[in-house]
Every structure is written in C-alpha cells, then in structure tokens.
CSV table of C-alpha atoms and ligand atoms in Angstrom, one decimal:
chain,number,residue,atom,x,y,z
A,1,MET,CA,0.0,0.0,0.0
A,2,GLU,CA,1.5,3.3,-1.1
A,3,ASN,CA,1.5,6.0,1.6
A,4,ILE,CA,-0.8,9.0,1.2
A,5,SER,CA,0.7,12.4,1.8
A,6,LEU,CA,-0.4,14.1,4.9
A,7,SER,CA,-1.2,17.2,2.8
A,8,ALA,CA,-3.8,15.2,0.9
A,9,LEU,CA,-6.0,15.2,4.0
A,10,GLN,CA,-5.9,19.0,4.1
A,11,HIS,CA,-6.6,19.2,0.3
A,12,TYR,CA,-9.5,16.7,0.7
A,13,ALA,CA,-11.0,18.7,3.5
A,14,PHE,CA,-10.9,21.8,1.3
A,15,CYS,CA,-12.3,20.1,-1.8
A,16,PRO,CA,-12.2,16.4,-2.8
A,17,ARG,CA,-11.8,17.5,-6.5
A,18,GLN,CA,-8.8,19.6,-5.5
A,19,CYS,CA,-7.3,16.6,-3.7
A,20,ALA,CA,-7.7,14.3,-6.8
A,21,LEU,CA,-6.3,17.0,-9.1
A,22,ILE,CA,-3.2,17.5,-7.0
A,23,HIS,CA,-2.5,13.9,-5.8
A,24,ASN,CA,-3.8,11.8,-8.8
A,25,GLU,CA,-3.4,14.2,-11.7
A,26,GLN,CA,-0.3,16.0,-10.4
A,27,ALA,CA,-1.9,19.4,-11.1
A,28,TRP,CA,-0.4,22.4,-9.2
A,29,ALA,CA,-0.7,26.1,-9.4
A,30,GLU,CA,0.2,28.8,-7.0
A,31,ASN,CA,-1.9,31.8,-6.0
A,32,PHE,CA,-1.4,34.5,-3.4
A,33,LEU,CA,-2.7,32.3,-0.6
A,34,THR,CA,-0.5,29.3,-1.4
A,35,ALA,CA,2.5,31.5,-1.8
A,36,GLN,CA,1.9,33.1,1.6
A,37,GLY,CA,1.5,29.6,3.1
A,38,ARG,CA,4.7,28.4,1.5
A,39,ALA,CA,6.6,31.4,2.7
A,40,LEU,CA,5.4,30.8,6.2
A,41,HIS,CA,6.4,27.1,6.1
A,42,GLU,CA,9.8,28.0,4.7
A,43,ARG,CA,10.4,30.4,7.5
A,44,VAL,CA,9.4,27.7,10.1
A,45,ASP,CA,11.4,25.0,8.3
A,46,SER,CA,14.6,27.1,8.1
A,47,GLY,CA,15.1,27.4,11.8
A,48,GLU,CA,17.7,25.2,13.5
A,49,PRO,CA,16.5,22.8,16.2
A,50,GLU,CA,16.8,24.4,19.6
A,51,THR,CA,16.2,23.7,23.3
A,52,ARG,CA,14.4,26.1,25.6
A,53,LYS,CA,13.2,25.5,29.2
A,54,GLY,CA,13.6,21.7,28.9
A,55,VAL,CA,11.8,21.5,25.5
A,56,ARG,CA,13.6,20.6,22.3
A,57,PHE,CA,12.0,22.1,19.2
A,58,GLU,CA,12.5,19.9,16.1
A,59,ARG,CA,11.6,21.5,12.7
A,60,SER,CA,10.6,19.8,9.4
A,61,VAL,CA,10.2,16.3,11.0
A,62,HIS,CA,9.8,13.6,8.3
A,63,VAL,CA,7.3,10.9,9.2
A,64,ALA,CA,6.2,7.6,7.5
A,65,ALA,CA,3.6,5.4,9.2
A,66,GLU,CA,3.1,2.2,7.2
A,67,LYS,CA,0.1,0.9,9.1
A,68,LEU,CA,-1.8,4.2,8.8
A,69,GLY,CA,-0.5,4.5,5.2
A,70,LEU,CA,0.6,8.2,5.7
A,71,SER,CA,3.8,10.1,5.3
A,72,GLY,CA,4.8,13.7,5.2
A,73,ILE,CA,6.7,16.5,6.9
A,74,LEU,CA,5.6,18.0,10.2
A,75,ASP,CA,6.3,21.7,10.8
A,76,MET,CA,7.5,21.2,14.3
A,77,VAL,CA,7.6,18.6,17.0
A,78,GLU,CA,8.1,19.7,20.6
A,79,HIS,CA,10.0,17.2,22.7
A,80,ASP,CA,9.8,17.5,26.5
A,81,ILE,CA,13.2,16.3,27.5
A,82,GLN,CA,12.2,15.3,31.1
A,83,THR,CA,8.9,13.4,30.3
A,84,GLY,CA,9.8,12.4,26.7
A,85,ARG,CA,6.3,13.7,25.7
A,86,LEU,CA,6.0,14.6,22.0
A,87,LYS,CA,3.7,17.4,20.7
A,88,PRO,CA,3.2,18.2,17.0
A,89,VAL,CA,2.7,21.9,16.2
A,90,GLU,CA,1.4,23.0,12.8
A,91,TYR,CA,1.6,26.6,11.4
A,92,LYS,CA,-1.3,28.0,9.5
A,93,ARG,CA,-1.5,31.1,7.4
A,94,GLY,CA,-5.2,32.0,8.3
A,95,LYS,CA,-7.3,31.9,11.4
A,96,PRO,CA,-9.2,29.1,13.2
A,97,LYS,CA,-12.0,27.6,11.1
A,98,PRO,CA,-15.5,26.4,12.2
A,99,GLU,CA,-14.8,23.0,10.7
A,100,PRO,CA,-12.2,20.7,12.4
A,101,PHE,CA,-10.0,20.3,9.3
A,102,ASP,CA,-6.8,21.7,10.8
A,103,GLU,CA,-7.4,19.6,13.9
A,104,ILE,CA,-7.9,16.4,11.8
A,105,GLN,CA,-4.6,17.1,10.0
A,106,LEU,CA,-2.8,17.6,13.3
A,107,CYS,CA,-4.4,14.5,14.8
A,108,ALA,CA,-3.1,12.5,11.7
A,109,GLN,CA,0.4,13.8,12.5
A,110,ALA,CA,0.1,12.7,16.1
A,111,MET,CA,-1.1,9.3,15.0
A,112,CYS,CA,2.0,9.0,12.7
A,113,LEU,CA,4.2,9.9,15.6
A,114,GLU,CA,2.5,7.3,17.8
A,115,GLU,CA,3.0,4.6,15.2
A,116,MET,CA,6.6,5.4,14.7
A,117,THR,CA,7.6,5.9,18.4
A,118,GLY,CA,5.2,3.5,20.2
A,119,GLN,CA,4.3,6.3,22.7
A,120,SER,CA,1.0,8.0,23.0
A,121,VAL,CA,0.7,11.6,21.8
A,122,SER,CA,-2.2,13.2,23.6
A,123,GLU,CA,-2.0,16.9,22.5
A,124,GLY,CA,-0.6,19.3,20.0
A,125,ALA,CA,-1.1,22.9,18.9
A,126,LEU,CA,-2.1,25.0,15.9
A,127,TRP,CA,-0.5,28.3,15.4
A,128,TYR,CA,-2.4,30.9,13.3
A,129,MET,CA,-0.5,33.6,11.5
A,130,GLN,CA,-3.5,35.9,11.0
A,131,THR,CA,-4.5,35.9,14.6
A,132,ARG,CA,-1.0,35.3,16.0
A,133,HIS,CA,-2.5,32.8,18.3
A,134,ARG,CA,-1.6,29.3,19.5
A,135,VAL,CA,-4.5,27.0,19.9
A,136,PRO,CA,-4.0,23.8,21.9
A,137,VAL,CA,-5.6,20.6,20.5
A,138,ALA,CA,-6.4,17.5,22.5
A,139,PHE,CA,-6.5,14.3,20.5
A,140,SER,CA,-9.8,12.9,21.8
A,141,ASP,CA,-11.3,9.6,20.8
A,142,GLY,CA,-13.9,11.5,18.7
A,143,LEU,CA,-11.2,13.4,16.8
A,144,ARG,CA,-9.3,10.2,16.2
A,145,VAL,CA,-12.4,8.5,14.8
A,146,GLN,CA,-13.0,11.5,12.5
A,147,THR,CA,-9.4,11.5,11.4
A,148,LEU,CA,-9.4,7.8,10.5
A,149,ASP,CA,-12.6,8.4,8.6
A,150,VAL,CA,-11.0,11.1,6.5
A,151,ILE,CA,-7.9,9.0,5.9
A,152,ARG,CA,-10.2,6.2,4.6
A,153,LYS,CA,-12.1,8.5,2.4
A,154,VAL,CA,-8.9,10.0,0.9
A,155,ARG,CA,-7.6,6.6,0.2
A,156,GLU,CA,-10.8,5.5,-1.5
A,157,LEU,CA,-10.8,8.7,-3.6
A,158,LEU,CA,-7.2,8.3,-4.7
A,159,ASP,CA,-7.5,4.5,-5.3
A,160,SER,CA,-10.6,5.1,-7.5
A,161,GLY,CA,-8.5,7.2,-9.9
A,162,ILE,CA,-11.7,9.2,-10.4
A,163,THR,CA,-11.6,13.0,-10.2
A,164,PRO,CA,-15.0,14.2,-8.8
A,165,PRO,CA,-16.8,16.8,-10.9
A,166,PRO,CA,-16.6,20.4,-9.7
A,167,GLU,CA,-19.1,22.0,-7.4
A,168,TYR,CA,-18.7,25.7,-7.7
A,169,GLY,CA,-18.8,27.4,-4.3
A,170,LYS,CA,-17.3,30.2,-2.2
A,171,ARG,CA,-14.1,28.1,-1.6
A,172,CYS,CA,-13.3,28.2,-5.4
A,173,LYS,CA,-12.4,31.9,-5.0
A,174,ALA,CA,-9.5,30.9,-2.7
A,175,CYS,CA,-8.5,27.8,-4.8
A,176,SER,CA,-5.2,28.0,-6.6
A,177,LEU,CA,-6.5,25.4,-9.1
A,178,VAL,CA,-9.5,27.5,-10.3
A,179,GLU,CA,-8.0,28.1,-13.7
A,180,ILE,CA,-7.2,24.4,-14.2
A,181,CYS,CA,-10.5,23.2,-12.7
A,182,GLN,CA,-12.8,25.6,-14.5
A,183,PRO,CA,-15.7,24.9,-12.1
A,184,GLN,CA,-18.2,27.3,-13.6
A,185,LEU,CA,-17.6,26.1,-17.2
A,186,LEU,CA,-17.7,22.4,-16.3
A,187,GLU,CA,-20.8,22.8,-14.2
A,188,ARG,CA,-22.6,24.6,-17.1
A,189,ASP,CA,-21.6,21.8,-19.4
A,190,ARG,CA,-22.9,19.3,-17.0
A,191,SER,CA,-26.3,21.0,-16.6
A,192,LYS,CA,-26.5,21.3,-20.4
A,193,GLY,CA,-25.9,17.5,-20.7
A,194,TYR,CA,-28.5,16.9,-18.0
A,195,VAL,CA,-31.2,19.0,-19.8
A,196,ALA,CA,-30.3,17.3,-23.1
A,197,GLY,CA,-30.7,13.9,-21.4
A,198,LEU,CA,-34.1,14.9,-20.1
A,199,PHE,CA,-35.4,15.8,-23.5
A,200,GLY,CA,-33.6,13.1,-25.4
A,201,TYR,CA,-31.7,15.3,-27.8
A,202,SER,CA,-28.6,17.4,-27.9
A,203,ILE,CA,-29.0,21.0,-26.9
A,204,LEU,CA,-25.8,21.9,-28.7
A,205,PHE,CA,-28.2,22.6,-31.4
A,206,TRP,CA,-29.2,25.7,-29.4
A,207,GLY,CA,-25.7,27.0,-29.3
A,208,ASN,CA,-24.5,28.7,-26.1
B,301,SF4,S1,-12.0,25.5,-8.2
B,301,SF4,FE1,-13.5,24.9,-6.7
B,301,SF4,S2,-14.3,22.9,-7.4
B,301,SF4,FE2,-12.4,23.3,-8.5
B,301,SF4,S3,-10.8,22.2,-7.3
B,301,SF4,FE3,-10.9,24.4,-6.6
B,301,SF4,S4,-12.4,24.4,-4.8
B,301,SF4,FE4,-12.7,22.5,-6.0
C-alpha cells in the first residue's frame, strides 16, 4: 500500500476534487494564498533545532507510518526532555476555522508519531499567523475517529482514480486550481448535458 501524503488530508477537507487533481493528476498552481502559506512554512522550516526551558523544538520532521498509510513532513515537534512527551505543532496562514479540518490534519500527524515511536501523543497545537494565536488541540477519541474516517475517504478517492466533478462554491475563489479546474464552465456543461438527457436530444443545437 502506497503512503498517502499528509497534505492530501488538508486538500480533501478543502475540496475532494482539488485533492484528486493534485494527488492523482499532479496538477499544481500557486496563488497569493498558497505563496503566503509556502513562505510561512519555509520560515518555520529554516530554523535550527533548539532547546528552551527543557523542551527541544525539532523542525521539518519527516514521518512515515506504514500501518496508517501516511507520510509527510511536520512543521514542528516539541519534545519535552524530562517526560519524553511529543507534541506536534502546525503553522497555519489563516485563522481558526469552524470545521475541524486543521485539527484532523494535526491528529493524523500525532497518530503517525505514535505509530513510529510507540508512545501516546495526547495533545498538539495549531499556530495561526493571521490571529498570531496558538490553539491547543487534545486528541480525543472523537477526533481520532473523524481522522481515521477522513484517511479512509482520501484513500478511496485516490485509489478510485476518479476525479470528482466540480461543485462551484465560495471556496473556489480561494482555490489555486481554479484556472485548471474551470468549475463554472464544467458545471454549465454538466447541466446542459442533464437537460439534453431529459429531453432526449442534444441542446448543442441551441448554441450557447
Ligand atoms: S476550483 Fe472549486 S471545485 Fe475546483 S478544485 Fe478548486 S475548490 Fe474544488
């Protein structure tokens, strides 16, 4: 079983079509938001490991968890030298969201660390650039169940090799793949096909 990239979970949460375009069709484009996010991660990644007040801060930590079928790079892992406790920390460009997408991504990171080290990882943190705020995240049983469910859905999507059709929505305005995806155009074509199917003939006859 080939490992899924941790970033696929984030892309799936944003839009399953975006996930399939990036991870199955290798489509990629950068916009202002992705450039800002990349710059933030480069800044975090460029720091050397350091130790402060008994905590070692490891940056750009590579993980590969075969049982979970996930791999990727973690922004930071805090290692409490006295207790040995590990805490993943993920840096985000925006602000906290109503949906638990960021928490799910962080929980998947924690589960990778657990599989690799054999020790339990009970909490982590999300740091948001826009609000300059650190939000602690507890990896509850409920969050773990949600995370496993998203991992399963991403695997099903990528294994199917099928890219879902677009669903134009508010998120498309922030999507770097909007030019490649063409959601409005494809949706219009789909509804044309649907109407043609209803009436049993091609509406191409009608022109645009
Ligand atoms: S443009 Fe919209 S439908 Fe297309 S991949 Fe992006 S978010 Fe999804």
